[in-house]
Every structure is written in structure tokens, then in C-alpha cells.
Amino acid sequence: MTPPTTSSRVTQAVMSEPIAGVWNIYHAPWFVSSIPVLIAMELGLVEANKVVIHTIQSDSIAESISILKTDPVLGRLSPRHVLPVAVLPDGSTMCESAAISLAILETFDKAGKLHPVACKGDITVTRAQHLQGFVYAVTEARPSVLKIFLEGFNVPKDKRNTGAIADLKRTSFEPVVEAHLARVLEDGRKYYLGSQLSAVDLCFGYILVFATICDSDLINHPVVAAYLARLAVRKSFKELLPM
Ligand SMILES: N[C@@H](CCC(=O)N[C@@H](CS)C(=O)NCC(=O)O)C(=O)O
């Protein structure tokens, strides 16, 4: 019997190769890649074929992680096996959801539909708030929810450490996510920066929808719940993150 050749052991690619000349974002359902994808959808870039989304087709987060670890296309584009990874029109790659999101805004949203643009090269108060809110959401708020998600991930509901989850909720989710948003929204504003939707809302919207799939009754603050409800009815949320 002949031993199997190396090539017969190589996993078949299920993910498509990037398309040259446009932006490509590799994404999996519920992953943090949802943030740049929501931004691209809201800017109409997906419909216009300026940004192509390559989504891992799977039935669960665990299956997506398994595909991410074994797919040769993904392995080449994202050697750390994390998503998102963006492939730019010149074929170069870029990681980090916040960096990809801000780069999409800088490249495609010069009119400032989803972010306050620099005024004659100067920072403005709302632009500073937007940058601060965006980085805070990705670096502080998202990890706060992720810790709770990971406590329950792949653990049957009746076997979860409910004490640890309650502690994380009290010491992290409530002060870092809920209290922050409640403070920002306390003057009755509709969105993070005021009356106009911006990318920071898409970012917090993703984080809050993700909090709802942790199944730990996380969102209790009425102002935060109402803010999430405003975002969740948007077409982009209904398509990408159905609740
Ligand atoms: N700081 C990175 C984090 C990327 C990241 O950790 N992505 C997760 C999905 S939300 C991932 O790909 N995980 C793969 C795994 O757990 O094996 C970013 O914001 O893009």
C-alpha cells in the first residue's frame, strides 16, 4: 500500500480567493468582522461591489472557528487565524476590525455620512468623540461582553458558572458598557453623537446584539435597551445580525 501523499492530506479550500481591484473582507457570522461589514453595508459599498464580503458558511461559531483554522485560503490571508482580515485592491492584507473600519470610512465616506470628517485637516469635537467612542467600543466594551460569552461558550446552559457570569456582569458589563452608553445618551439623544447615526453606533450595536446571544439577561438598562432596539430595526442589522 502506498502511503498517502502530502497533497491528499491538504484540506480543501471552502473560502473563495480575494477579488483583485476591490476591497475584500473575510467574515464569519457573529464575529467582530461584523463591524466593518455593517459599515460597508450601510455605505452601500457591498451593493456597489466596491467591497466584497467573503462569509464563512457555518451553523455555529464553533464550526466557523474550525473552518478558520483549517481553510488554506484563510490560513494564507490570516496566519494568526483570526477574522476579520481585509484584502485591499492591491492584494495587500490588513487585520484589526477597528483599523479596517476606520480605513473604509477614510476611503469611501469622504462626505461624512457615517463619521465626522476632519475640517480643513483639523480635529473637531465630534470627530474626537467619534474616534474615542469607536476605540473605546472595540478595546473596552467588546472584550467586556466577550469575557461573558466565553464563560458560556460550548457549556450547556445548566452547567454554566452563573456566579462567575453574574460577577462579570456587575464588575465589567454594567460599568464599562451600560453605564457608559447611559451617560452618553442621558440627554435624550438618539445616537452616540447626537441626532445622526455614525459608525460608532454600528460598533456598539454589534456589541449589544452580541450581548443578547450570551443568553445571560445582560441588557437591563432601559436607555441602552431602547438604543439597541433603534439599531436592530435597521436593514443592515436585520440582514447581518438577526435577533
Ligand atoms: N483585535 C482583533 C480581534 C480579532 C479576533 O479575535 N477575532 C475573533 C472572532 S470575534 C477570531 O477570529 N477568533 C478565532 C478563534 O477564536 O479561533 C480585531 O478587533 O479584529
PDB file of C-alpha atoms and ligand atoms in Angstrom:
ATOM      1  CA  MET A   1       0.000   0.000   0.000  1.00  0.00           C
ATOM      2  CA  THR A   2       1.338   3.410  -0.855  1.00  0.00           C
ATOM      3  CA  PRO A   3       1.315   5.983   1.944  1.00  0.00           C
ATOM      4  CA  PRO A   4      -0.961   8.982   1.450  1.00  0.00           C
ATOM      5  CA  THR A   5       0.756  11.824  -0.364  1.00  0.00           C
ATOM      6  CA  THR A   6       1.074  15.215   1.300  1.00  0.00           C
ATOM      7  CA  SER A   7      -1.374  16.717  -1.164  1.00  0.00           C
ATOM      8  CA  SER A   8      -4.077  14.190  -0.269  1.00  0.00           C
ATOM      9  CA  ARG A   9      -3.923  15.422   3.333  1.00  0.00           C
ATOM     10  CA  VAL A  10      -4.255  19.112   2.459  1.00  0.00           C
ATOM     11  CA  THR A  11      -7.644  20.478   3.453  1.00  0.00           C
ATOM     12  CA  GLN A  12      -9.742  21.640   0.520  1.00  0.00           C
ATOM     13  CA  ALA A  13     -10.412  25.376   0.477  1.00  0.00           C
ATOM     14  CA  VAL A  14     -14.007  26.313   1.113  1.00  0.00           C
ATOM     15  CA  MET A  15     -13.357  30.038   1.071  1.00  0.00           C
ATOM     16  CA  SER A  16     -13.059  31.934  -2.202  1.00  0.00           C
ATOM     17  CA  GLU A  17      -9.901  33.759  -3.225  1.00  0.00           C
ATOM     18  CA  PRO A  18      -9.963  37.568  -2.932  1.00  0.00           C
ATOM     19  CA  ILE A  19     -11.035  39.553  -5.972  1.00  0.00           C
ATOM     20  CA  ALA A  20      -8.349  41.864  -7.329  1.00  0.00           C
ATOM     21  CA  GLY A  21      -9.027  45.579  -7.652  1.00  0.00           C
ATOM     22  CA  VAL A  22     -11.681  45.809  -4.920  1.00  0.00           C
ATOM     23  CA  TRP A  23     -11.805  45.561  -1.129  1.00  0.00           C
ATOM     24  CA  ASN A  24     -12.450  42.083   0.249  1.00  0.00           C
ATOM     25  CA  ILE A  25     -13.484  41.403   3.833  1.00  0.00           C
ATOM     26  CA  TYR A  26     -13.377  37.883   5.250  1.00  0.00           C
ATOM     27  CA  HIS A  27     -16.108  37.478   7.811  1.00  0.00           C
ATOM     28  CA  ALA A  28     -17.936  34.903   9.934  1.00  0.00           C
ATOM     29  CA  PRO A  29     -21.404  35.295  11.479  1.00  0.00           C
ATOM     30  CA  TRP A  30     -21.283  36.961  14.928  1.00  0.00           C
ATOM     31  CA  PHE A  31     -17.528  37.617  14.707  1.00  0.00           C
ATOM     32  CA  VAL A  32     -16.096  41.096  15.282  1.00  0.00           C
ATOM     33  CA  SER A  33     -15.745  41.262  11.482  1.00  0.00           C
ATOM     34  CA  SER A  34     -19.429  42.243  11.691  1.00  0.00           C
ATOM     35  CA  ILE A  35     -18.333  45.818  12.479  1.00  0.00           C
ATOM     36  CA  PRO A  36     -16.544  46.647   9.194  1.00  0.00           C
ATOM     37  CA  VAL A  37     -19.164  44.613   7.301  1.00  0.00           C
ATOM     38  CA  LEU A  38     -22.007  46.683   8.815  1.00  0.00           C
ATOM     39  CA  ILE A  39     -20.164  49.869   7.852  1.00  0.00           C
ATOM     40  CA  ALA A  40     -19.667  48.652   4.270  1.00  0.00           C
ATOM     41  CA  MET A  41     -23.357  47.680   4.068  1.00  0.00           C
ATOM     42  CA  GLU A  42     -24.591  50.992   5.467  1.00  0.00           C
ATOM     43  CA  LEU A  43     -22.426  52.894   2.962  1.00  0.00           C
ATOM     44  CA  GLY A  44     -23.852  50.841   0.073  1.00  0.00           C
ATOM     45  CA  LEU A  45     -20.388  49.517  -0.773  1.00  0.00           C
ATOM     46  CA  VAL A  46     -21.441  45.881  -0.883  1.00  0.00           C
ATOM     47  CA  GLU A  47     -24.304  46.518  -3.294  1.00  0.00           C
ATOM     48  CA  ALA A  48     -21.972  48.643  -5.420  1.00  0.00           C
ATOM     49  CA  ASN A  49     -19.419  45.790  -5.479  1.00  0.00           C
ATOM     50  CA  LYS A  50     -16.754  48.077  -4.064  1.00  0.00           C
ATOM     51  CA  VAL A  51     -16.400  45.800  -1.058  1.00  0.00           C
ATOM     52  CA  VAL A  52     -16.827  42.036  -1.428  1.00  0.00           C
ATOM     53  CA  ILE A  53     -17.728  40.096   1.707  1.00  0.00           C
ATOM     54  CA  HIS A  54     -16.495  36.510   1.930  1.00  0.00           C
ATOM     55  CA  THR A  55     -18.559  34.891   4.674  1.00  0.00           C
ATOM     56  CA  ILE A  56     -17.753  31.566   6.309  1.00  0.00           C
ATOM     57  CA  GLN A  57     -20.900  29.483   5.812  1.00  0.00           C
ATOM     58  CA  SER A  58     -21.485  27.580   9.017  1.00  0.00           C
ATOM     59  CA  ASP A  59     -24.168  26.640  11.521  1.00  0.00           C
ATOM     60  CA  SER A  60     -22.303  27.700  14.647  1.00  0.00           C
ATOM     61  CA  ILE A  61     -19.476  29.840  15.965  1.00  0.00           C
ATOM     62  CA  ALA A  62     -17.548  26.640  16.811  1.00  0.00           C
ATOM     63  CA  GLU A  63     -17.815  25.454  13.196  1.00  0.00           C
ATOM     64  CA  SER A  64     -16.673  28.873  11.925  1.00  0.00           C
ATOM     65  CA  ILE A  65     -13.605  28.682  14.178  1.00  0.00           C
ATOM     66  CA  SER A  66     -12.839  25.197  12.876  1.00  0.00           C
ATOM     67  CA  ILE A  67     -13.070  26.377   9.239  1.00  0.00           C
ATOM     68  CA  LEU A  68     -10.963  29.427  10.107  1.00  0.00           C
ATOM     69  CA  LYS A  69      -8.242  27.159  11.489  1.00  0.00           C
ATOM     70  CA  THR A  70      -8.173  24.737   8.546  1.00  0.00           C
ATOM     71  CA  ASP A  71      -9.103  26.601   5.371  1.00  0.00           C
ATOM     72  CA  PRO A  72      -5.957  27.164   3.295  1.00  0.00           C
ATOM     73  CA  VAL A  73      -7.141  30.463   1.787  1.00  0.00           C
ATOM     74  CA  LEU A  74      -7.871  31.868   5.237  1.00  0.00           C
ATOM     75  CA  GLY A  75      -4.633  30.419   6.612  1.00  0.00           C
ATOM     76  CA  ARG A  76      -2.645  32.253   3.955  1.00  0.00           C
ATOM     77  CA  LEU A  77      -4.505  35.567   4.347  1.00  0.00           C
ATOM     78  CA  SER A  78      -4.712  35.487   8.138  1.00  0.00           C
ATOM     79  CA  PRO A  79      -1.810  33.422   9.511  1.00  0.00           C
ATOM     80  CA  ARG A  80      -2.978  34.100  13.096  1.00  0.00           C
ATOM     81  CA  HIS A  81      -6.319  32.506  12.129  1.00  0.00           C
ATOM     82  CA  VAL A  82      -8.411  35.470  13.214  1.00  0.00           C
ATOM     83  CA  LEU A  83     -11.092  37.471  11.464  1.00  0.00           C
ATOM     84  CA  PRO A  84     -11.595  39.987  10.098  1.00  0.00           C
ATOM     85  CA  VAL A  85      -8.905  40.153   7.512  1.00  0.00           C
ATOM     86  CA  ALA A  86      -9.308  42.574   4.631  1.00  0.00           C
ATOM     87  CA  VAL A  87      -7.594  42.188   1.290  1.00  0.00           C
ATOM     88  CA  LEU A  88      -7.125  45.574  -0.312  1.00  0.00           C
ATOM     89  CA  PRO A  89      -7.371  46.350  -4.053  1.00  0.00           C
ATOM     90  CA  ASP A  90      -3.587  45.926  -4.459  1.00  0.00           C
ATOM     91  CA  GLY A  91      -3.668  42.478  -2.827  1.00  0.00           C
ATOM     92  CA  SER A  92      -2.141  43.522   0.500  1.00  0.00           C
ATOM     93  CA  THR A  93      -3.839  42.354   3.683  1.00  0.00           C
ATOM     94  CA  MET A  94      -4.989  44.231   6.760  1.00  0.00           C
ATOM     95  CA  CYS A  95      -6.185  42.906  10.121  1.00  0.00           C
ATOM     96  CA  GLU A  96      -7.914  44.518  13.144  1.00  0.00           C
ATOM     97  CA  SER A  97     -11.606  45.359  12.943  1.00  0.00           C
ATOM     98  CA  ALA A  98     -11.137  48.955  14.102  1.00  0.00           C
ATOM     99  CA  ALA A  99      -8.333  49.665  11.635  1.00  0.00           C
ATOM    100  CA  ILE A 100     -10.306  48.160   8.737  1.00  0.00           C
ATOM    101  CA  SER A 101     -13.431  50.096   9.753  1.00  0.00           C
ATOM    102  CA  LEU A 102     -11.643  53.435  10.009  1.00  0.00           C
ATOM    103  CA  ALA A 103      -9.836  52.779   6.713  1.00  0.00           C
ATOM    104  CA  ILE A 104     -13.173  52.092   4.983  1.00  0.00           C
ATOM    105  CA  LEU A 105     -14.572  55.355   6.348  1.00  0.00           C
ATOM    106  CA  GLU A 106     -11.470  57.297   5.271  1.00  0.00           C
ATOM    107  CA  THR A 107     -11.517  55.761   1.773  1.00  0.00           C
ATOM    108  CA  PHE A 108     -15.221  55.688   0.917  1.00  0.00           C
ATOM    109  CA  ASP A 109     -17.013  58.125   3.212  1.00  0.00           C
ATOM    110  CA  LYS A 110     -15.440  61.430   2.274  1.00  0.00           C
ATOM    111  CA  ALA A 111     -18.844  63.139   2.578  1.00  0.00           C
ATOM    112  CA  GLY A 112     -19.065  62.086   6.229  1.00  0.00           C
ATOM    113  CA  LYS A 113     -22.286  60.044   6.150  1.00  0.00           C
ATOM    114  CA  LEU A 114     -21.084  57.784   8.966  1.00  0.00           C
ATOM    115  CA  HIS A 115     -18.282  59.761  10.592  1.00  0.00           C
ATOM    116  CA  PRO A 116     -17.397  63.391  11.191  1.00  0.00           C
ATOM    117  CA  VAL A 117     -14.644  64.225   8.714  1.00  0.00           C
ATOM    118  CA  ALA A 118     -11.657  66.411   9.568  1.00  0.00           C
ATOM    119  CA  CYS A 119     -12.365  70.105   8.988  1.00  0.00           C
ATOM    120  CA  LYS A 120      -9.577  71.561   6.812  1.00  0.00           C
ATOM    121  CA  GLY A 121      -7.270  68.980   8.345  1.00  0.00           C
ATOM    122  CA  ASP A 122      -8.234  69.921  11.926  1.00  0.00           C
ATOM    123  CA  ILE A 123      -9.788  67.654  14.518  1.00  0.00           C
ATOM    124  CA  THR A 124     -13.283  68.730  15.575  1.00  0.00           C
ATOM    125  CA  VAL A 125     -15.072  67.983  18.858  1.00  0.00           C
ATOM    126  CA  THR A 126     -17.421  65.453  17.250  1.00  0.00           C
ATOM    127  CA  ARG A 127     -14.601  63.818  15.293  1.00  0.00           C
ATOM    128  CA  ALA A 128     -12.637  63.421  18.526  1.00  0.00           C
ATOM    129  CA  GLN A 129     -15.739  61.948  20.222  1.00  0.00           C
ATOM    130  CA  HIS A 130     -16.268  59.583  17.334  1.00  0.00           C
ATOM    131  CA  LEU A 131     -12.677  58.305  17.379  1.00  0.00           C
ATOM    132  CA  GLN A 132     -12.733  57.996  21.162  1.00  0.00           C
ATOM    133  CA  GLY A 133     -16.083  56.176  21.157  1.00  0.00           C
ATOM    134  CA  PHE A 134     -15.032  53.815  18.381  1.00  0.00           C
ATOM    135  CA  VAL A 135     -11.754  52.812  20.013  1.00  0.00           C
ATOM    136  CA  TYR A 136     -13.468  52.516  23.417  1.00  0.00           C
ATOM    137  CA  ALA A 137     -16.138  50.235  21.941  1.00  0.00           C
ATOM    138  CA  VAL A 138     -13.621  47.895  20.319  1.00  0.00           C
ATOM    139  CA  THR A 139     -10.966  47.848  23.039  1.00  0.00           C
ATOM    140  CA  GLU A 140     -13.082  48.089  26.228  1.00  0.00           C
ATOM    141  CA  ALA A 141     -16.752  47.339  25.574  1.00  0.00           C
ATOM    142  CA  ARG A 142     -16.326  44.357  23.236  1.00  0.00           C
ATOM    143  CA  PRO A 143     -13.867  42.460  25.500  1.00  0.00           C
ATOM    144  CA  SER A 144     -16.258  43.037  28.393  1.00  0.00           C
ATOM    145  CA  VAL A 145     -19.020  41.159  26.524  1.00  0.00           C
ATOM    146  CA  LEU A 146     -16.615  38.600  25.075  1.00  0.00           C
ATOM    147  CA  LYS A 147     -15.495  37.514  28.567  1.00  0.00           C
ATOM    148  CA  ILE A 148     -19.121  36.721  29.427  1.00  0.00           C
ATOM    149  CA  PHE A 149     -19.691  34.955  26.114  1.00  0.00           C
ATOM    150  CA  LEU A 150     -16.615  32.768  26.668  1.00  0.00           C
ATOM    151  CA  GLU A 151     -17.857  31.740  30.126  1.00  0.00           C
ATOM    152  CA  GLY A 152     -20.841  30.112  28.447  1.00  0.00           C
ATOM    153  CA  PHE A 153     -19.314  29.086  25.108  1.00  0.00           C
ATOM    154  CA  ASN A 154     -19.777  25.367  24.438  1.00  0.00           C
ATOM    155  CA  VAL A 155     -21.020  24.877  28.023  1.00  0.00           C
ATOM    156  CA  PRO A 156     -24.603  23.589  28.394  1.00  0.00           C
ATOM    157  CA  LYS A 157     -26.849  26.182  29.990  1.00  0.00           C
ATOM    158  CA  ASP A 158     -27.368  24.177  33.204  1.00  0.00           C
ATOM    159  CA  LYS A 159     -23.600  23.668  33.627  1.00  0.00           C
ATOM    160  CA  ARG A 160     -22.564  27.328  33.297  1.00  0.00           C
ATOM    161  CA  ASN A 161     -20.816  29.082  36.145  1.00  0.00           C
ATOM    162  CA  THR A 162     -23.646  31.501  36.852  1.00  0.00           C
ATOM    163  CA  GLY A 163     -21.736  33.076  39.762  1.00  0.00           C
ATOM    164  CA  ALA A 164     -18.779  33.974  37.532  1.00  0.00           C
ATOM    165  CA  ILE A 165     -21.136  35.329  34.859  1.00  0.00           C
ATOM    166  CA  ALA A 166     -23.006  37.462  37.427  1.00  0.00           C
ATOM    167  CA  ASP A 167     -19.671  38.825  38.702  1.00  0.00           C
ATOM    168  CA  LEU A 168     -18.538  39.760  35.190  1.00  0.00           C
ATOM    169  CA  LYS A 169     -21.879  41.410  34.571  1.00  0.00           C
ATOM    170  CA  ARG A 170     -21.630  43.508  37.745  1.00  0.00           C
ATOM    171  CA  THR A 171     -17.928  44.370  37.593  1.00  0.00           C
ATOM    172  CA  SER A 172     -17.475  44.736  33.837  1.00  0.00           C
ATOM    173  CA  PHE A 173     -20.565  44.829  31.602  1.00  0.00           C
ATOM    174  CA  GLU A 174     -22.589  47.245  33.751  1.00  0.00           C
ATOM    175  CA  PRO A 175     -19.864  49.864  34.340  1.00  0.00           C
ATOM    176  CA  VAL A 176     -17.999  49.517  31.022  1.00  0.00           C
ATOM    177  CA  VAL A 177     -20.883  49.130  28.573  1.00  0.00           C
ATOM    178  CA  GLU A 178     -24.234  50.042  30.115  1.00  0.00           C
ATOM    179  CA  ALA A 179     -23.164  52.942  32.337  1.00  0.00           C
ATOM    180  CA  HIS A 180     -21.022  54.394  29.553  1.00  0.00           C
ATOM    181  CA  LEU A 181     -23.849  54.331  26.997  1.00  0.00           C
ATOM    182  CA  ALA A 182     -26.392  55.559  29.531  1.00  0.00           C
ATOM    183  CA  ARG A 183     -24.146  58.582  30.279  1.00  0.00           C
ATOM    184  CA  VAL A 184     -23.659  59.386  26.597  1.00  0.00           C
ATOM    185  CA  LEU A 185     -27.381  59.046  25.833  1.00  0.00           C
ATOM    186  CA  GLU A 186     -28.721  60.692  29.007  1.00  0.00           C
ATOM    187  CA  ASP A 187     -29.672  63.952  27.272  1.00  0.00           C
ATOM    188  CA  GLY A 188     -32.196  62.025  25.177  1.00  0.00           C
ATOM    189  CA  ARG A 189     -30.083  61.863  22.029  1.00  0.00           C
ATOM    190  CA  LYS A 190     -30.931  59.176  19.521  1.00  0.00           C
ATOM    191  CA  TYR A 191     -27.392  58.190  18.660  1.00  0.00           C
ATOM    192  CA  TYR A 192     -23.904  58.325  20.173  1.00  0.00           C
ATOM    193  CA  LEU A 193     -23.002  61.659  18.583  1.00  0.00           C
ATOM    194  CA  GLY A 194     -26.489  63.196  18.637  1.00  0.00           C
ATOM    195  CA  SER A 195     -29.237  63.003  16.038  1.00  0.00           C
ATOM    196  CA  GLN A 196     -27.129  61.422  13.304  1.00  0.00           C
ATOM    197  CA  LEU A 197     -26.187  57.762  13.082  1.00  0.00           C
ATOM    198  CA  SER A 198     -22.433  57.145  12.881  1.00  0.00           C
ATOM    199  CA  ALA A 199     -20.059  54.198  12.683  1.00  0.00           C
ATOM    200  CA  VAL A 200     -19.685  54.205  16.462  1.00  0.00           C
ATOM    201  CA  ASP A 201     -23.380  53.262  16.721  1.00  0.00           C
ATOM    202  CA  LEU A 202     -22.835  50.332  14.356  1.00  0.00           C
ATOM    203  CA  CYS A 203     -19.949  49.251  16.538  1.00  0.00           C
ATOM    204  CA  PHE A 204     -21.918  49.469  19.810  1.00  0.00           C
ATOM    205  CA  GLY A 205     -24.940  47.944  18.046  1.00  0.00           C
ATOM    206  CA  TYR A 206     -22.894  44.860  17.159  1.00  0.00           C
ATOM    207  CA  ILE A 207     -21.581  44.613  20.735  1.00  0.00           C
ATOM    208  CA  LEU A 208     -25.096  44.873  22.192  1.00  0.00           C
ATOM    209  CA  VAL A 209     -26.581  42.308  19.803  1.00  0.00           C
ATOM    210  CA  PHE A 210     -23.681  40.028  20.697  1.00  0.00           C
ATOM    211  CA  ALA A 211     -24.536  40.587  24.365  1.00  0.00           C
ATOM    212  CA  THR A 212     -28.037  39.273  23.682  1.00  0.00           C
ATOM    213  CA  ILE A 213     -26.695  35.956  22.342  1.00  0.00           C
ATOM    214  CA  CYS A 214     -24.730  35.419  25.575  1.00  0.00           C
ATOM    215  CA  ASP A 215     -28.103  34.431  26.986  1.00  0.00           C
ATOM    216  CA  SER A 216     -27.387  35.914  30.388  1.00  0.00           C
ATOM    217  CA  ASP A 217     -30.020  38.623  30.519  1.00  0.00           C
ATOM    218  CA  LEU A 218     -27.263  41.186  30.179  1.00  0.00           C
ATOM    219  CA  ILE A 219     -29.033  44.304  28.971  1.00  0.00           C
ATOM    220  CA  ASN A 220     -31.223  45.744  31.700  1.00  0.00           C
ATOM    221  CA  HIS A 221     -30.783  49.491  31.386  1.00  0.00           C
ATOM    222  CA  PRO A 222     -33.889  50.902  29.645  1.00  0.00           C
ATOM    223  CA  VAL A 223     -31.938  53.620  27.795  1.00  0.00           C
ATOM    224  CA  VAL A 224     -29.481  51.040  26.453  1.00  0.00           C
ATOM    225  CA  ALA A 225     -32.257  48.609  25.540  1.00  0.00           C
ATOM    226  CA  ALA A 226     -34.078  51.369  23.627  1.00  0.00           C
ATOM    227  CA  TYR A 227     -30.843  52.355  21.846  1.00  0.00           C
ATOM    228  CA  LEU A 228     -30.313  48.727  20.782  1.00  0.00           C
ATOM    229  CA  ALA A 229     -33.926  48.486  19.586  1.00  0.00           C
ATOM    230  CA  ARG A 230     -33.388  51.579  17.368  1.00  0.00           C
ATOM    231  CA  LEU A 231     -30.333  49.994  15.775  1.00  0.00           C
ATOM    232  CA  ALA A 232     -31.689  46.451  15.475  1.00  0.00           C
ATOM    233  CA  VAL A 233     -34.504  47.519  13.121  1.00  0.00           C
ATOM    234  CA  ARG A 234     -32.052  48.773  10.522  1.00  0.00           C
ATOM    235  CA  LYS A 235     -31.853  46.727   7.321  1.00  0.00           C
ATOM    236  CA  SER A 236     -28.135  46.073   7.825  1.00  0.00           C
ATOM    237  CA  PHE A 237     -28.702  44.667  11.332  1.00  0.00           C
ATOM    238  CA  LYS A 238     -31.685  42.574  10.261  1.00  0.00           C
ATOM    239  CA  GLU A 239     -29.619  41.022   7.477  1.00  0.00           C
ATOM    240  CA  LEU A 240     -26.334  40.538   9.310  1.00  0.00           C
ATOM    241  CA  LEU A 241     -27.269  40.136  12.978  1.00  0.00           C
ATOM    242  CA  PRO A 242     -30.880  38.976  13.174  1.00  0.00           C
ATOM    243  CA  MET A 243     -32.131  38.887  16.767  1.00  0.00           C
TER     244      MET A 243
HETATM  245  N1  LIG B   1      -8.433  42.606  17.847  1.00  0.00           N
HETATM  246  C1  LIG B   1      -8.947  41.814  16.780  1.00  0.00           C
HETATM  247  C2  LIG B   1      -9.588  40.569  17.334  1.00  0.00           C
HETATM  248  C3  LIG B   1      -9.882  39.568  16.236  1.00  0.00           C
HETATM  249  C4  LIG B   1     -10.476  38.293  16.813  1.00  0.00           C
HETATM  250  O1  LIG B   1     -10.069  37.827  17.887  1.00  0.00           O
HETATM  251  N2  LIG B   1     -11.445  37.725  16.114  1.00  0.00           N
HETATM  252  C5  LIG B   1     -12.069  36.516  16.605  1.00  0.00           C
HETATM  253  C6  LIG B   1     -13.523  36.470  16.229  1.00  0.00           C
HETATM  254  S1  LIG B   1     -14.506  37.663  17.051  1.00  0.00           S
HETATM  255  C7  LIG B   1     -11.441  35.309  15.943  1.00  0.00           C
HETATM  256  O2  LIG B   1     -11.142  35.343  14.767  1.00  0.00           O
HETATM  257  N3  LIG B   1     -11.299  34.228  16.703  1.00  0.00           N
HETATM  258  C8  LIG B   1     -10.769  32.993  16.189  1.00  0.00           C
HETATM  259  C9  LIG B   1     -10.671  31.950  17.247  1.00  0.00           C
HETATM  260  O3  LIG B   1     -11.195  32.155  18.327  1.00  0.00           O
HETATM  261  O4  LIG B   1     -10.059  30.936  16.973  1.00  0.00           O
HETATM  262  C10 LIG B   1      -9.948  42.637  15.965  1.00  0.00           C
HETATM  263  O5  LIG B   1     -10.620  43.500  16.552  1.00  0.00           O
HETATM  264  O6  LIG B   1     -10.042  42.415  14.760  1.00  0.00           O
END
